[in-house]
Tab-separated table of C-alpha atoms and ligand atoms in Angstrom:
chain	number	residue	atom	x	y	z
A	1	MET	CA	4.305	3.585	-31.856
A	2	THR	CA	1.096	4.566	-34.134
A	3	HIS	CA	-1.927	6.056	-32.578
A	4	ASP	CA	-3.056	2.638	-32.565
A	5	ASP	CA	-0.616	0.681	-31.255
A	6	TYR	CA	-1.051	3.144	-28.092
A	7	LEU	CA	-4.626	2.627	-27.893
A	8	SER	CA	-3.957	-0.949	-27.742
A	9	ARG	CA	-1.397	-0.744	-25.272
A	10	VAL	CA	-3.283	1.645	-22.984
A	11	THR	CA	-6.594	0.179	-23.168
A	12	GLN	CA	-5.977	-3.698	-22.856
A	13	TYR	CA	-6.534	-3.840	-19.363
A	14	ILE	CA	-9.272	-1.753	-19.052
A	15	LYS	CA	-12.777	-3.293	-17.763
A	16	ALA	CA	-15.440	-1.299	-19.281
A	17	ASP	CA	-18.315	-1.460	-21.222
A	18	PRO	CA	-17.350	-1.116	-24.851
A	19	LYS	CA	-19.397	2.113	-25.718
A	20	GLU	CA	-17.702	3.662	-22.789
A	21	LEU	CA	-14.345	2.582	-24.530
A	22	GLU	CA	-14.909	3.426	-27.461
A	23	GLY	CA	-15.764	7.317	-25.907
A	24	PHE	CA	-12.386	6.838	-23.997
A	25	LYS	CA	-10.517	6.110	-27.291
A	26	ALA	CA	-11.949	9.216	-28.891
A	27	LEU	CA	-10.492	11.204	-26.645
A	28	THR	CA	-7.572	9.945	-26.984
A	29	SER	CA	-4.813	10.660	-28.472
A	30	TYR	CA	-1.108	10.267	-28.419
A	31	HIS	CA	2.306	12.356	-29.383
A	32	ALA	CA	5.978	11.292	-28.654
A	33	GLY	CA	9.055	13.085	-27.896
A	34	GLN	CA	12.477	13.186	-26.486
A	35	TYR	CA	12.814	13.607	-22.601
A	36	ASP	CA	15.456	16.125	-23.119
A	37	GLN	CA	14.560	18.431	-25.869
A	38	ASP	CA	12.674	21.496	-25.675
A	39	GLU	CA	11.294	21.067	-29.093
A	40	SER	CA	9.600	18.118	-27.761
A	41	TRP	CA	7.940	19.583	-25.106
A	42	GLN	CA	7.092	22.676	-26.935
A	43	SER	CA	5.518	20.624	-29.982
A	44	LEU	CA	3.577	18.815	-26.896
A	45	ASP	CA	2.138	22.259	-25.712
A	46	GLN	CA	1.009	23.130	-28.935
A	47	VAL	CA	-1.016	19.715	-29.377
A	48	ILE	CA	-2.730	20.733	-26.083
A	49	ALA	CA	-3.252	24.383	-26.770
A	50	GLN	CA	-5.092	22.823	-30.188
A	51	SER	CA	-7.032	20.256	-28.214
A	52	GLU	CA	-8.112	22.935	-25.569
A	53	GLN	CA	-9.133	25.039	-28.423
A	54	GLU	CA	-11.412	22.482	-29.995
A	55	ARG	CA	-12.778	22.037	-26.689
A	56	GLY	CA	-13.871	25.403	-26.361
A	57	GLY	CA	-11.892	25.486	-22.625
A	58	ALA	CA	-13.185	28.516	-20.900
A	59	ALA	CA	-11.039	31.620	-20.124
A	60	GLY	CA	-8.744	30.924	-16.867
A	61	LYS	CA	-9.862	27.262	-16.931
A	62	LYS	CA	-7.323	25.831	-19.101
A	63	ASN	CA	-5.969	23.159	-16.515
A	64	ARG	CA	-3.752	20.371	-17.003
A	65	VAL	CA	-2.727	17.101	-15.381
A	66	PHE	CA	0.676	15.732	-16.014
A	67	TYR	CA	1.094	12.204	-14.612
A	68	MET	CA	4.426	10.957	-14.143
A	69	ALA	CA	5.165	7.019	-14.152
A	70	LEU	CA	8.878	7.484	-15.216
A	71	PRO	CA	12.373	5.554	-14.380
A	72	PRO	CA	13.819	7.436	-11.810
A	73	SER	CA	16.889	8.978	-14.127
A	74	VAL	CA	14.673	11.077	-16.419
A	75	PHE	CA	12.428	11.988	-13.294
A	76	ILE	CA	13.720	15.568	-12.939
A	77	PRO	CA	14.375	16.502	-16.858
A	78	VAL	CA	10.781	15.666	-17.507
A	79	ALA	CA	9.534	17.736	-14.599
A	80	LYS	CA	11.998	20.363	-15.957
A	81	GLY	CA	10.372	19.663	-19.673
A	82	LEU	CA	7.233	20.551	-18.550
A	83	LYS	CA	7.535	22.894	-16.341
A	84	LYS	CA	9.725	25.007	-18.771
A	85	ASN	CA	7.656	23.840	-21.838
A	86	VAL	CA	3.961	22.800	-20.978
A	87	TYR	CA	3.394	24.736	-17.890
A	88	ALA	CA	-0.345	26.046	-18.362
A	89	LYS	CA	-0.563	29.369	-17.934
A	90	GLU	CA	-4.690	29.995	-18.852
A	91	GLY	CA	-5.206	27.678	-15.652
A	92	VAL	CA	-4.293	25.397	-12.820
A	93	ASN	CA	-1.209	22.698	-12.900
A	94	ARG	CA	-1.217	19.037	-11.086
A	95	LEU	CA	1.300	17.143	-11.040
A	96	ILE	CA	1.064	13.422	-9.972
A	97	VAL	CA	3.965	11.272	-9.454
A	98	GLU	CA	4.435	7.447	-9.717
A	99	LYS	CA	6.748	5.563	-7.587
A	100	PRO	CA	9.918	5.300	-6.829
A	101	PHE	CA	10.184	8.377	-5.149
A	102	GLY	CA	14.102	7.857	-4.133
A	103	MET	CA	15.935	5.204	-2.953
A	104	ASP	CA	16.424	6.331	0.662
A	105	THR	CA	16.141	9.625	2.865
A	106	GLU	CA	18.821	11.128	0.828
A	107	SER	CA	17.933	10.389	-3.113
A	108	SER	CA	14.338	11.409	-1.712
A	109	ASN	CA	15.303	14.457	0.032
A	110	GLU	CA	17.156	15.631	-2.968
A	111	LEU	CA	14.484	14.835	-5.261
A	112	GLY	CA	11.866	16.280	-3.152
A	113	ARG	CA	13.991	19.926	-3.271
A	114	GLU	CA	14.875	19.618	-7.207
A	115	LEU	CA	11.016	19.075	-8.119
A	116	GLY	CA	9.815	21.364	-5.441
A	117	ALA	CA	11.864	23.955	-7.580
A	118	LEU	CA	9.499	23.768	-10.149
A	119	PHE	CA	6.161	22.929	-8.850
A	120	SER	CA	4.898	23.442	-5.438
A	121	GLU	CA	3.094	21.245	-3.182
A	122	GLU	CA	-0.120	22.337	-3.402
A	123	GLU	CA	0.314	21.199	-7.335
A	124	ILE	CA	2.296	17.792	-6.278
A	125	TYR	CA	-0.109	14.559	-5.819
A	126	ARG	CA	2.810	11.202	-4.730
A	127	ILE	CA	0.176	8.754	-5.339
A	128	ASP	CA	0.556	5.560	-3.926
A	129	HIS	CA	-1.994	3.558	-4.872
A	130	TYR	CA	-3.068	1.655	-2.206
A	131	LEU	CA	-4.439	4.674	-0.689
A	132	GLY	CA	-7.301	4.324	-3.207
A	133	LYS	CA	-8.831	0.620	-2.038
A	134	GLU	CA	-11.559	0.636	-0.895
A	135	MET	CA	-11.293	-0.992	2.097
A	136	VAL	CA	-8.006	1.209	3.039
A	137	LYS	CA	-10.387	3.963	2.485
A	138	ASN	CA	-12.385	2.805	4.854
A	139	LEU	CA	-10.170	1.967	8.058
A	140	MET	CA	-11.123	5.858	8.853
A	141	THR	CA	-14.445	5.453	8.981
A	142	LEU	CA	-14.323	2.097	10.825
A	143	ARG	CA	-11.923	3.601	13.524
A	144	PHE	CA	-13.891	6.579	14.067
A	145	ALA	CA	-17.332	6.013	13.331
A	146	ASN	CA	-17.596	2.923	15.572
A	147	ILE	CA	-17.605	3.483	19.198
A	148	PHE	CA	-16.521	0.005	19.877
A	149	PHE	CA	-13.449	-0.045	18.229
A	150	SER	CA	-12.212	3.775	18.919
A	151	GLN	CA	-12.693	2.167	22.310
A	152	CYS	CA	-10.495	-0.631	22.633
A	153	TRP	CA	-7.956	0.837	19.961
A	154	ASP	CA	-4.774	0.931	21.904
A	155	ARG	CA	-2.014	-1.358	24.019
A	156	LYS	CA	-4.561	-1.833	26.550
A	157	TYR	CA	-6.308	-3.955	24.683
A	158	ILE	CA	-4.558	-4.897	21.229
A	159	ASP	CA	-1.609	-7.261	21.437
A	160	ASN	CA	-0.587	-6.891	18.009
A	161	VAL	CA	-1.024	-5.569	14.790
A	162	GLN	CA	-0.369	-8.267	11.320
A	163	ILE	CA	-0.075	-6.234	8.527
A	164	THR	CA	0.061	-8.932	5.467
A	165	PHE	CA	0.760	-8.376	1.749
A	166	LYS	CA	1.419	-11.870	-0.442
A	167	GLU	CA	1.626	-12.199	-4.083
A	168	PRO	CA	0.858	-15.516	-6.057
A	169	PHE	CA	4.059	-14.762	-8.714
A	170	GLY	CA	7.302	-13.916	-8.337
A	171	THR	CA	8.988	-11.030	-11.156
A	172	GLU	CA	8.804	-12.939	-13.502
A	173	GLY	CA	9.994	-10.254	-16.377
A	174	ARG	CA	10.759	-7.364	-14.106
A	175	GLY	CA	13.833	-8.562	-12.301
A	176	GLY	CA	15.561	-5.557	-13.784
A	177	TYR	CA	13.422	-3.124	-11.464
A	178	PHE	CA	12.785	-4.963	-8.765
A	179	ASP	CA	16.585	-5.915	-8.413
A	180	ASP	CA	17.329	-2.805	-7.614
A	181	PHE	CA	14.812	-1.672	-4.963
A	182	GLY	CA	13.941	-5.350	-3.270
A	183	ILE	CA	10.204	-5.767	-1.491
A	184	ILE	CA	10.586	-3.494	1.118
A	185	ARG	CA	11.087	-0.723	-1.221
A	186	ASP	CA	8.780	-1.994	-3.542
A	187	VAL	CA	5.945	-2.579	-1.082
A	188	MET	CA	6.469	-2.198	2.094
A	189	GLN	CA	8.162	1.577	2.677
A	190	ASN	CA	4.548	2.746	1.163
A	191	HIS	CA	2.131	0.767	0.578
A	192	LEU	CA	2.208	-1.186	3.514
A	193	LEU	CA	3.359	1.678	5.507
A	194	GLN	CA	0.346	3.875	4.673
A	195	VAL	CA	-2.470	1.314	5.821
A	196	LEU	CA	-0.136	1.435	9.185
A	197	SER	CA	-0.384	5.395	9.262
A	198	LEU	CA	-4.190	5.095	8.985
A	199	ILE	CA	-4.481	2.587	11.657
A	200	ALA	CA	-2.212	4.000	14.612
A	201	MET	CA	-2.831	7.540	14.030
A	202	GLU	CA	-4.846	9.530	16.234
A	203	ARG	CA	-7.792	11.316	15.444
A	204	PRO	CA	-7.576	13.966	13.010
A	205	ILE	CA	-9.438	17.413	13.682
A	206	SER	CA	-11.212	17.124	10.947
A	207	THR	CA	-11.954	15.226	7.435
A	208	ASP	CA	-9.811	17.428	6.186
A	209	SER	CA	-6.785	16.554	3.780
A	210	GLU	CA	-4.132	18.844	5.573
A	211	ALA	CA	-5.911	17.706	9.142
A	212	ILE	CA	-5.796	13.992	8.013
A	213	ARG	CA	-1.965	13.910	6.580
A	214	ASP	CA	-1.100	16.202	9.657
A	215	GLU	CA	-2.006	13.180	12.049
A	216	LYS	CA	-0.493	10.551	9.612
A	217	VAL	CA	2.814	12.397	9.712
A	218	LYS	CA	2.631	12.780	13.592
A	219	VAL	CA	2.420	9.060	14.210
A	220	LEU	CA	4.985	8.232	11.332
A	221	GLN	CA	7.432	10.141	13.332
A	222	CYS	CA	6.859	8.290	16.558
A	223	ILE	CA	8.345	5.200	15.030
A	224	PRO	CA	11.851	4.389	15.394
A	225	PRO	CA	13.985	3.197	12.244
A	226	ILE	CA	13.792	-0.805	12.480
A	227	ALA	CA	16.358	-2.639	13.486
A	228	ALA	CA	18.258	-5.648	11.962
A	229	LYS	CA	17.432	-7.870	14.801
A	230	ASP	CA	13.562	-7.133	13.950
A	231	ALA	CA	13.648	-8.302	10.501
A	232	LEU	CA	13.191	-11.754	9.119
A	233	LEU	CA	14.296	-11.554	5.217
A	234	GLY	CA	13.853	-14.165	2.467
A	235	GLN	CA	14.165	-14.826	-1.384
A	236	TYR	CA	12.746	-17.429	-3.482
A	237	VAL	CA	14.362	-20.188	-4.938
A	238	ALA	CA	12.540	-22.747	-7.817
A	239	ALA	CA	9.336	-25.058	-6.735
A	240	ASN	CA	6.555	-26.597	-8.521
A	241	GLY	CA	8.254	-25.927	-12.021
A	242	LYS	CA	8.372	-22.275	-11.175
A	243	PRO	CA	11.954	-20.666	-11.551
A	244	GLY	CA	13.592	-19.032	-8.171
A	245	TYR	CA	14.392	-15.383	-8.218
A	246	LEU	CA	18.034	-15.790	-9.665
A	247	GLU	CA	16.976	-17.141	-12.787
A	248	ASP	CA	14.552	-14.669	-13.874
A	249	GLU	CA	16.416	-13.471	-17.040
A	250	THR	CA	15.814	-9.815	-16.728
A	251	LEU	CA	18.142	-9.982	-13.668
A	252	LYS	CA	21.564	-8.665	-14.225
A	253	ASN	CA	23.234	-9.839	-10.616
A	254	LYS	CA	23.111	-13.628	-10.504
A	255	GLN	CA	24.084	-13.521	-7.254
A	256	SER	CA	21.694	-11.089	-6.085
A	257	ARG	CA	21.085	-10.759	-2.308
A	258	THR	CA	17.732	-8.477	-2.666
A	259	PRO	CA	15.307	-10.053	-0.746
A	260	THR	CA	11.646	-10.874	-2.108
A	261	PHE	CA	10.255	-11.356	0.979
A	262	ALA	CA	9.681	-9.208	4.551
A	263	ALA	CA	8.991	-9.717	7.998
A	264	LEU	CA	9.440	-6.507	10.029
A	265	THR	CA	8.086	-5.200	13.497
A	266	LEU	CA	7.781	-1.970	13.917
A	267	TRP	CA	7.032	-0.315	17.449
A	268	ILE	CA	5.057	3.032	17.894
A	269	GLN	CA	6.294	5.172	20.921
A	270	ASN	CA	3.532	6.932	22.035
A	271	GLU	CA	1.104	6.645	24.317
A	272	ARG	CA	-1.829	4.639	22.388
A	273	TRP	CA	0.892	1.986	20.883
A	274	GLU	CA	4.016	2.142	23.375
A	275	GLY	CA	5.149	-2.118	23.306
A	276	VAL	CA	2.594	-2.758	20.772
A	277	PRO	CA	4.360	-4.612	17.948
A	278	PHE	CA	2.878	-3.838	13.858
A	279	VAL	CA	4.402	-6.740	11.841
A	280	LEU	CA	4.634	-5.919	8.000
A	281	LYS	CA	5.258	-9.068	6.073
A	282	ALA	CA	5.492	-8.763	2.805
A	283	GLY	CA	6.219	-11.390	0.023
A	284	LYS	CA	6.725	-12.407	-3.687
A	285	ALA	CA	6.048	-15.917	-5.193
A	286	LEU	CA	3.914	-17.210	-2.265
A	287	ASN	CA	1.078	-19.405	-1.917
A	288	GLU	CA	-1.770	-17.265	-2.243
A	289	ALA	CA	-2.946	-13.572	-3.638
A	290	LYS	CA	-4.055	-11.963	-0.238
A	291	VAL	CA	-3.362	-8.204	1.365
A	292	GLU	CA	-5.228	-7.695	4.768
A	293	VAL	CA	-4.688	-6.151	7.900
A	294	ARG	CA	-5.022	-8.440	11.266
A	295	ILE	CA	-5.531	-6.831	14.647
A	296	GLN	CA	-4.725	-9.127	17.320
A	297	PHE	CA	-6.455	-8.535	20.753
A	298	ARG	CA	-5.736	-9.291	24.324
A	299	ASN	CA	-6.664	-12.469	26.318
A	300	VAL	CA	-9.458	-11.844	28.301
A	301	ALA	CA	-8.518	-11.235	31.573
A	302	GLY	CA	-9.453	-13.633	34.067
A	303	ASN	CA	-11.084	-15.893	31.660
A	304	LEU	CA	-14.114	-17.846	32.663
A	305	TYR	CA	-13.041	-20.045	29.704
A	306	LYS	CA	-9.998	-20.704	29.522
A	307	GLY	CA	-8.120	-21.437	26.210
A	308	THR	CA	-10.847	-19.661	23.790
A	309	PRO	CA	-8.736	-18.065	21.110
A	310	ARG	CA	-8.037	-14.302	21.032
A	311	ASN	CA	-10.618	-11.931	19.218
A	312	GLU	CA	-9.315	-10.474	16.107
A	313	LEU	CA	-10.490	-8.068	13.669
A	314	VAL	CA	-9.609	-9.020	10.394
A	315	MET	CA	-9.779	-6.240	7.437
A	316	ARG	CA	-9.121	-7.766	4.151
A	317	ILE	CA	-8.068	-5.605	1.400
A	318	GLN	CA	-7.889	-8.310	-1.463
A	319	PRO	CA	-8.912	-10.047	-3.040
A	320	ASN	CA	-12.547	-10.477	-1.772
A	321	GLU	CA	-13.074	-6.895	0.611
A	322	ALA	CA	-14.190	-8.230	3.671
A	323	VAL	CA	-14.122	-6.987	7.836
A	324	TYR	CA	-14.804	-9.821	10.130
A	325	ILE	CA	-14.675	-10.072	13.783
A	326	LYS	CA	-13.309	-13.411	15.081
A	327	PHE	CA	-15.311	-13.712	18.191
A	328	ASN	CA	-16.095	-16.374	20.841
A	329	ASN	CA	-20.121	-17.887	21.312
A	330	LYS	CA	-21.606	-20.630	23.091
A	331	GLN	CA	-22.110	-23.271	21.003
A	332	PRO	CA	-25.734	-23.442	20.113
A	333	GLY	CA	-27.809	-25.924	21.906
A	334	LEU	CA	-27.870	-27.844	25.615
A	335	SER	CA	-24.072	-27.738	25.336
A	336	TYR	CA	-22.020	-25.012	26.690
A	337	GLN	CA	-18.570	-25.360	24.958
A	338	THR	CA	-17.593	-22.058	23.245
A	339	ILE	CA	-16.933	-22.337	19.860
A	340	GLN	CA	-15.388	-20.003	17.267
A	341	SER	CA	-17.401	-17.748	15.382
A	342	ASP	CA	-17.417	-14.533	13.702
A	343	LEU	CA	-19.464	-10.955	12.362
A	344	ASP	CA	-18.646	-10.946	9.074
A	345	LEU	CA	-19.186	-8.047	6.824
A	346	THR	CA	-18.341	-9.785	2.697
A	347	TYR	CA	-18.551	-6.939	0.484
A	348	ASN	CA	-19.382	-9.207	-2.620
A	349	SER	CA	-22.702	-10.710	-0.661
A	350	ARG	CA	-23.606	-7.399	1.539
A	351	TYR	CA	-23.091	-5.101	-1.308
A	352	THR	CA	-24.533	-6.837	-4.741
A	353	GLU	CA	-25.045	-3.820	-6.108
A	354	MET	CA	-22.388	-1.947	-5.532
A	355	ALA	CA	-19.325	-1.496	-8.134
A	356	ILE	CA	-15.611	-0.903	-5.976
A	357	PRO	CA	-13.942	1.578	-8.429
A	358	ASP	CA	-10.075	0.497	-9.452
A	359	ALA	CA	-7.958	2.314	-6.589
A	360	TYR	CA	-6.187	4.968	-9.806
A	361	GLU	CA	-9.670	5.761	-10.700
A	362	SER	CA	-10.447	6.713	-7.749
A	363	LEU	CA	-6.800	8.522	-6.916
A	364	ILE	CA	-7.277	10.752	-10.677
A	365	LEU	CA	-10.534	11.598	-9.624
A	366	ASP	CA	-9.106	12.956	-6.304
A	367	VAL	CA	-6.878	14.927	-8.817
A	368	LEU	CA	-9.312	16.108	-10.297
A	369	ARG	CA	-11.178	17.207	-7.550
A	370	ASN	CA	-8.039	18.936	-5.899
A	371	ASP	CA	-8.884	16.720	-2.560
A	372	HIS	CA	-4.828	15.275	-1.100
A	373	SER	CA	-5.981	13.651	1.182
A	374	ASN	CA	-5.446	10.055	-0.139
A	375	PHE	CA	-1.283	11.311	-1.428
A	376	VAL	CA	1.640	11.456	0.126
A	377	ARG	CA	3.179	14.574	1.939
A	378	ASP	CA	6.315	16.039	1.551
A	379	ASP	CA	7.030	15.273	5.373
A	380	GLU	CA	5.337	12.258	5.110
A	381	LEU	CA	7.560	10.832	2.932
A	382	GLU	CA	10.791	12.407	4.689
A	383	ALA	CA	9.369	10.393	7.913
A	384	ALA	CA	8.385	7.369	6.274
A	385	TRP	CA	12.249	7.145	5.070
A	386	LYS	CA	13.489	7.650	8.025
A	387	ILE	CA	12.310	4.570	9.474
A	388	PHE	CA	13.532	2.098	6.221
A	389	THR	CA	16.452	3.782	5.114
A	390	PRO	CA	19.359	2.241	7.675
A	391	ILE	CA	17.901	-0.833	7.235
A	392	LEU	CA	17.779	-0.532	4.047
A	393	HIS	CA	21.090	0.498	4.029
A	394	LYS	CA	22.184	-2.423	5.883
A	395	ILE	CA	20.897	-4.828	3.238
A	396	ASP	CA	22.597	-3.214	0.502
A	397	GLN	CA	25.878	-3.427	2.422
A	398	ASP	CA	25.938	-6.218	4.926
A	399	PRO	CA	26.800	-9.463	3.099
A	400	ASP	CA	26.452	-11.525	5.729
A	401	LEU	CA	22.893	-10.311	7.464
A	402	PRO	CA	21.045	-13.381	7.530
A	403	LEU	CA	18.706	-14.267	3.792
A	404	GLU	CA	16.394	-16.873	4.028
A	405	THR	CA	15.695	-18.951	0.700
A	406	TYR	CA	12.085	-20.232	0.087
A	407	ALA	CA	10.139	-22.336	-1.785
A	408	TYR	CA	8.187	-20.783	-4.756
A	409	GLY	CA	5.007	-20.809	-3.656
A	410	SER	CA	4.680	-21.657	-0.085
A	411	ARG	CA	4.181	-19.498	2.580
A	412	GLY	CA	7.524	-18.455	3.012
A	413	PRO	CA	10.638	-18.678	4.865
A	414	ALA	CA	10.372	-21.354	7.581
A	415	SER	CA	11.166	-19.240	10.189
A	416	LEU	CA	8.097	-16.892	9.542
A	417	ASP	CA	5.885	-18.478	12.347
A	418	ALA	CA	8.551	-18.542	14.818
A	419	PHE	CA	9.048	-14.546	13.998
A	420	VAL	CA	5.253	-13.837	14.522
A	421	THR	CA	5.235	-16.046	17.283
A	422	LYS	CA	7.919	-13.514	19.332
A	423	TYR	CA	5.798	-10.813	18.638
A	424	GLY	CA	3.062	-11.908	20.565
A	425	TYR	CA	0.593	-13.713	17.957
A	426	ASP	CA	-0.778	-16.513	18.985
A	427	ARG	CA	-1.776	-19.147	16.505
A	428	SER	CA	-3.235	-21.333	18.592
A	429	ASN	CA	-6.306	-20.487	15.929
A	430	ALA	CA	-4.709	-21.213	13.407
A	431	ASN	CA	-7.163	-24.110	12.431
A	432	TYR	CA	-9.825	-21.310	12.362
A	433	ALA	CA	-11.095	-20.831	8.156
A	434	TRP	CA	-12.865	-17.682	7.639
A	435	PRO	CA	-15.867	-18.047	6.939
A	436	VAL	CA	-16.409	-21.335	7.669
A	437	GLN	CA	-17.571	-21.989	10.616
A	438	SER	CA	-16.470	-25.775	12.947
A	439	VAL	CA	-17.460	-27.082	16.025
A	440	SER	CA	-14.398	-29.078	15.791
A	441	GLY	CA	-12.090	-26.834	17.574
A	442	ALA	CA	-14.499	-26.423	20.439
A	443	SER	CA	-13.052	-25.668	23.734
A	444	ASN	CA	-13.493	-25.950	27.323
A	445	LYS	CA	-16.840	-26.895	29.864
A	446	LEU	CA	-17.477	-24.378	32.005
B	501	LIG	C1	3.024	-2.284	-6.717
B	501	LIG	C2	4.539	-2.569	-7.013
B	501	LIG	O1	3.270	-0.601	-6.431
B	501	LIG	O2	2.308	-2.765	-6.133
B	501	LIG	C3	4.313	-4.627	-7.214
B	501	LIG	O3	5.735	-2.137	-7.724
B	501	LIG	C4	3.030	-4.793	-6.827
B	501	LIG	O4	5.606	-4.929	-7.170
B	501	LIG	C5	1.678	-3.977	-6.494
B	501	LIG	O5	2.378	-6.140	-7.705
B	501	LIG	C6	0.754	-4.576	-5.843
B	501	LIG	O6	-0.283	-3.714	-6.343
B	501	LIG	P1	-1.965	-4.296	-6.111
B	501	LIG	O7	-2.440	-3.289	-6.327
B	501	LIG	O8	-1.889	-5.262	-7.046
B	501	LIG	O9	-2.388	-5.011	-5.025
């Protein structure tokens, strides 16, 4: 690539004011080399040293951040090349590591060992961009800054938790990468599990990064490996003029059984959550783009207003961040009917002046500030793989494990509704459409 090719490639997705973008380009340079050759790394070191000199880097503050977004096969050779040849001697080093971080417990531990021999845990930032999303960063605040949430956040009040990731497009040219990983490794073992740990963890002793990560690790360690009976797997097929997964041209194995959809139920064996199903659902080529957490509370005991729907707290991560609570209200006026309504905090109507940064923008700033809170610690990663490795191995090895098909653009496999119902999700308010309020669903005269 030429320098200009590089610039147009890296800036094509940046949404910024044109003047700022020019400023960014002026700071950017491109240097090409081979992953496995010391000379390439040494020449990179020289380029960086020259730039440090031109920018007048203060002694002892010639800090370097390296960002590895690479295929797993070159991961360690690159880390070695960096450590040997480009590691800052006159400042601190930070290494950002993108997924995939292993394929299972064993490969992840192996990678961890090799990387750990080169960079310290303090220097490593395992990035999970979901931790940089506004609503995910808000989960702790919601839970621990509001007494009415903190008091009903357990098995006594919560019936089930749904964490849902839906994408309206298929692999479309990414089949080569995706087929080796599947939807569980792609978004569930990392992104959705991170969301789960923030919802389920105990209150940290402070907002210090290690205190937060200690609690996240502890709750993950209370989760046994996912059982095959708690899994529903699917793969999309052609529909609505869109190709099926197996028709993706970049796919090598045309008989692939890689799931593009999964619903997995996790159980947390501790005092707070025993018996509460956490249902993680994720799929490609579905009917909409949506990521949300839905906490469904229990029925009101001895309810005077029989048949009224359950309360639900919904935290919509994307698109259009929102927190809303479905609750029951008396229909205004002479009627005593109960209607379902919502307490609604929709960001774009409430925080009109606010610019929400992109997840990566916020996380890279955290790296510069040396804040590890929103990055995955080594023991956290290990605990995460322990939960997922047995089911992943079963999927990879057992050709008899059921894999349901679903149409491109649909809501997912046909048995999904029965699956979530089995784990307690009450769909009796399925006609409720947020944020529209309607009295047609009204029920029960006193
Ligand atoms: C990535 C996955 O980590 O997350 C992709 O590899 C997925 O398959 C993406 O599309 C989703 O991220 P976002 O921020 O668009 O929800």
